[in-house]
Coordinates of N, CA and C in Angstrom, one line a residue:
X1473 N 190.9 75.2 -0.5 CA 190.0 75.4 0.6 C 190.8 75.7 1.8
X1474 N 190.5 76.6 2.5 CA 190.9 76.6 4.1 C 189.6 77.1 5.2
X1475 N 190.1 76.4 6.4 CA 189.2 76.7 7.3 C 189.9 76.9 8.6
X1476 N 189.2 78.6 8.8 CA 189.4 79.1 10.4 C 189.1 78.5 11.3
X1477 N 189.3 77.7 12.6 CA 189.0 77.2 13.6 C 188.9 78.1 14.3
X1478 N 187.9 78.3 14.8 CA 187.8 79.7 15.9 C 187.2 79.6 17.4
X1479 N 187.6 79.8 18.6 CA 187.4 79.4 19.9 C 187.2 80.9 20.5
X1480 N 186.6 80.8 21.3 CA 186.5 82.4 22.4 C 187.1 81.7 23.6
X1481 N 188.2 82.9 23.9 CA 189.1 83.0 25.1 C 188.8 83.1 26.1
X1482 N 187.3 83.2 26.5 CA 186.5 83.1 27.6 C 185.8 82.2 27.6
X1483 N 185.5 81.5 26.8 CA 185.2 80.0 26.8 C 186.0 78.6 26.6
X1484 N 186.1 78.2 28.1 CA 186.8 76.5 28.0 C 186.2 76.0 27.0
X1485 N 185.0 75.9 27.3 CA 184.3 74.8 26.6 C 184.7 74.8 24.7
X1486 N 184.6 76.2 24.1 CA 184.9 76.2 22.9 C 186.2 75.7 22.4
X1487 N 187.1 76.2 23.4 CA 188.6 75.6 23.2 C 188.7 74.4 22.9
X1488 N 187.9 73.5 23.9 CA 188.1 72.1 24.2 C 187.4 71.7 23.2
X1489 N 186.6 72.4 22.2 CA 186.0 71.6 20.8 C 186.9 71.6 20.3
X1490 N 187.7 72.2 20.0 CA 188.7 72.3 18.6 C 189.2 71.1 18.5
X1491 N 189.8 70.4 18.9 CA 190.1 68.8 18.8 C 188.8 68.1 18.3
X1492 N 187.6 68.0 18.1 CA 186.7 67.2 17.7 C 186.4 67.8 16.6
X1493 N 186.3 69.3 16.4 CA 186.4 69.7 14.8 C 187.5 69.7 13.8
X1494 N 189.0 69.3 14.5 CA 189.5 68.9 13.7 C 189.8 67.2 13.1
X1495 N 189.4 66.3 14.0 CA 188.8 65.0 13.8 C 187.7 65.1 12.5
X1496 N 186.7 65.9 12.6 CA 185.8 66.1 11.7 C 186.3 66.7 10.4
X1497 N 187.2 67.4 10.4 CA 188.1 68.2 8.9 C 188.6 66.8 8.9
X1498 N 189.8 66.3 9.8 CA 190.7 64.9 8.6 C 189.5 63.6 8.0
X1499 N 188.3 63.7 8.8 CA 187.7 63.1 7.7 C 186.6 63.2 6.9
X1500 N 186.5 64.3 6.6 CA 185.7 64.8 5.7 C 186.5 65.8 5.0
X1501 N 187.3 66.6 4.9 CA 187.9 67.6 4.0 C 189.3 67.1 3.4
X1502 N 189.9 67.4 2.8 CA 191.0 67.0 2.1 C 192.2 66.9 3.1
X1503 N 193.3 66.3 2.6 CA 194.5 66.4 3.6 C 195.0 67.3 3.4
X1504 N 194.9 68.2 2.6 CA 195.9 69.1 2.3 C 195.3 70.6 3.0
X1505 N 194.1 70.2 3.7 CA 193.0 71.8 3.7 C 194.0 72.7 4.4
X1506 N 194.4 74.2 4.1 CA 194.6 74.9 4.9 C 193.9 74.8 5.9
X1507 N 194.5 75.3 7.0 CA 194.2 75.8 8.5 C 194.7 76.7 9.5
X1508 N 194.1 77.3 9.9 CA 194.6 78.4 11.2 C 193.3 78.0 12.5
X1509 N 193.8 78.0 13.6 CA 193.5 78.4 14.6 C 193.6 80.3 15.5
X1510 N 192.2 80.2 15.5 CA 191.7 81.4 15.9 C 191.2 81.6 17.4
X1511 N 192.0 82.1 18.3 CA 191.4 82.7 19.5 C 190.9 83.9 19.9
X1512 N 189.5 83.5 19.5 CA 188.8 85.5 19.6 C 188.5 86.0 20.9
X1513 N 188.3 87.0 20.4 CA 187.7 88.2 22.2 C 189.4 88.2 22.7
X1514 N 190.0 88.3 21.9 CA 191.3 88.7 22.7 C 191.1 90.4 23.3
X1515 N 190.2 90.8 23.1 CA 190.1 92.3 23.7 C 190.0 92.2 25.4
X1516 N 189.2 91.2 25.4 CA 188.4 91.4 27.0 C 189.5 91.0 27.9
X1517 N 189.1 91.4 29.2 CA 190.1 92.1 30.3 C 190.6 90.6 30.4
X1518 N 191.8 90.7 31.0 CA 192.6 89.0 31.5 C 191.7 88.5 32.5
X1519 N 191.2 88.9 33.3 CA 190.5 88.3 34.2 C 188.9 87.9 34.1
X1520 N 188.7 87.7 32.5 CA 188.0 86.9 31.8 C 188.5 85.9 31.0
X1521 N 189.5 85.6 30.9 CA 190.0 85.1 29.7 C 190.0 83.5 30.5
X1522 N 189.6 82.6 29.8 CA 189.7 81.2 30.4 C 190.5 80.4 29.8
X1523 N 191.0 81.0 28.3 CA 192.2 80.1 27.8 C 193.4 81.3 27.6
X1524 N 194.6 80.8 28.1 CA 195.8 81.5 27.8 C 196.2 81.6 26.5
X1525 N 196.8 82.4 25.8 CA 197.5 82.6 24.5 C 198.4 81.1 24.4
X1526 N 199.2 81.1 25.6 CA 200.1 80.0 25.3 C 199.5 78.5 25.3
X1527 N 198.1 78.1 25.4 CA 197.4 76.9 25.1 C 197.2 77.1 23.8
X1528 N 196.5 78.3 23.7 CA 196.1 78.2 22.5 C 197.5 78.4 20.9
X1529 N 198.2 78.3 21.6 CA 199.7 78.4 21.0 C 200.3 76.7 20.7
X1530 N 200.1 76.6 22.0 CA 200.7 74.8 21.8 C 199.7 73.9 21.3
X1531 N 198.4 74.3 20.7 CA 197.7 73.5 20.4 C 197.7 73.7 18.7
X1532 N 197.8 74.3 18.6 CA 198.7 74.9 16.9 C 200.0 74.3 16.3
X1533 N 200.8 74.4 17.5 CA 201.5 73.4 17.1 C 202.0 71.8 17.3
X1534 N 200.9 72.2 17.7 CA 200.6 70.0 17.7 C 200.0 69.6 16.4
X1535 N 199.3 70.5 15.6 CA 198.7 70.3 14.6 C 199.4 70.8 13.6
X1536 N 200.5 71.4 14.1 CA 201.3 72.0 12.8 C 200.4 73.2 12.1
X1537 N 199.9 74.1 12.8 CA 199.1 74.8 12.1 C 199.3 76.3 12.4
X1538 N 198.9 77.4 11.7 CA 199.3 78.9 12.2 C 197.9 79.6 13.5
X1539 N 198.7 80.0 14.3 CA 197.3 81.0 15.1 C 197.6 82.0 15.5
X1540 N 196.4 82.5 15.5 CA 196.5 84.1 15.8 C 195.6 84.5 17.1
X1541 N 195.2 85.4 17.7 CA 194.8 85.7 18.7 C 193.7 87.0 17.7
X1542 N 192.4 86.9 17.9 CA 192.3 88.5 17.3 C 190.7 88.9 18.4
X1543 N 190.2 90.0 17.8 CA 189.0 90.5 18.1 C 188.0 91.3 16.9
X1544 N 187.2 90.6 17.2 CA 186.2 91.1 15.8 C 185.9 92.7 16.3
X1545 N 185.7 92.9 18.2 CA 185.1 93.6 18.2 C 186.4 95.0 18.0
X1546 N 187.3 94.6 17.6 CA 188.5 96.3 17.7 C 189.2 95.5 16.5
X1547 N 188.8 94.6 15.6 CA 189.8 94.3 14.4 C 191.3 93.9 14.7
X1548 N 191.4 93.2 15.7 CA 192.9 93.0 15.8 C 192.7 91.8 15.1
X1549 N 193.9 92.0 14.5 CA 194.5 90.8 13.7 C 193.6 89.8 12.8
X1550 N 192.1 90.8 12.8 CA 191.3 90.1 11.8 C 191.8 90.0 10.1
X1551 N 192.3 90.5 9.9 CA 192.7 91.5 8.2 C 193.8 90.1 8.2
X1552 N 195.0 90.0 8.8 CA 196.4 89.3 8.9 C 195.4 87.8 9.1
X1553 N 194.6 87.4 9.5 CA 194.1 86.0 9.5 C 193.8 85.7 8.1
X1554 N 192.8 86.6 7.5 CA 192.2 86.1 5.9 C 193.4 86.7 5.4
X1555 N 194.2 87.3 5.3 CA 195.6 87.2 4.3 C 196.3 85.9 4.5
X1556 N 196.5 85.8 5.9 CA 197.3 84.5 5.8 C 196.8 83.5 5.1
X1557 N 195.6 83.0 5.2 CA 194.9 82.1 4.9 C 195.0 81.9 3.3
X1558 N 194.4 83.2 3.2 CA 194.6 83.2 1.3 C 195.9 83.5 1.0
X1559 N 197.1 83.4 1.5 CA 198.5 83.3 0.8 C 198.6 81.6 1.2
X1560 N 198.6 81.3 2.0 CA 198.7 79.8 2.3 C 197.9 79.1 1.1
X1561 N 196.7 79.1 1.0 CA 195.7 78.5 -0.1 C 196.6 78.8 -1.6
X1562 N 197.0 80.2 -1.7 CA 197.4 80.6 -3.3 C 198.7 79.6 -3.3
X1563 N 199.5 79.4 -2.0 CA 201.1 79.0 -2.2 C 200.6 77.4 -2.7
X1564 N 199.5 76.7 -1.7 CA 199.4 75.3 -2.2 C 198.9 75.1 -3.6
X1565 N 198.3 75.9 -3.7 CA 197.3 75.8 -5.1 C 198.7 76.1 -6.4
X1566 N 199.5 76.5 -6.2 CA 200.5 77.0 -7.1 C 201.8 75.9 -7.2
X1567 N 201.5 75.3 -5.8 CA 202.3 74.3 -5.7 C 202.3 72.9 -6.2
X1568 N 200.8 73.3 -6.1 CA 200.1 71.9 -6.7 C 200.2 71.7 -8.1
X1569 N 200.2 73.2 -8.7 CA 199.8 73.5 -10.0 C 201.0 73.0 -10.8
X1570 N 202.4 72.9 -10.3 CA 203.3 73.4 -10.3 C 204.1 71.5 -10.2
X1571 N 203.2 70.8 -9.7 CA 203.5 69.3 -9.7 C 202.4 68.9 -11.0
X1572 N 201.5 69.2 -11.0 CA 200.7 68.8 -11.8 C 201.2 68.5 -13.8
X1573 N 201.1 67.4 -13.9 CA 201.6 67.4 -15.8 C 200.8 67.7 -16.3

């Protein structure tokens, strides 16, 4: 299993969830669940943007987790999120498979 955590860069407020949904992943989903952190609407002009790249950078790695910046609306870095995600998932799942007797 993995799950995208996804916030818009013009919304505080969404950012500032991410911490309570991942409260909610460690106790209901597995320990092992893949994860990435997602900051969308990276398209729109800076002088909308209400969270910096670099918050949403150090908040990734507090969690030990991968993030990307993208935009649904011009496809940036949408394609490179669901690849990473499903190479992360295939590496643990192989990993696992791989401990398994």
């Amino acid at each position: 299993m993995g799950i995208l955590l996804v916030y818009d860069v013009t919304d505080e407020s969404s950012f500032n969830n991410i911490r309570n949904w991942i409260r909610n992943i460690e106790q209901h989903a597995s320990d092992n669940v893949n994860k990435i952190l997602v900051g969308n609407k990276a398209d729109m002009d800076e002088s909308k943007r209400a969270v910096p790249t670099s918050r949403g950078q150090a908040l990734a790695d507090e969690y030990g987790i991968k993030f990307f910046e993208t935009s649904a609306k011009t496809n940036l870095n949408v394609e490179q999120v669901f690849f990473s995600i499903a190479r992360d998932i295939k590496q643990r799942l192989a990993e696992s498979d791989s401990v398994t007797p």
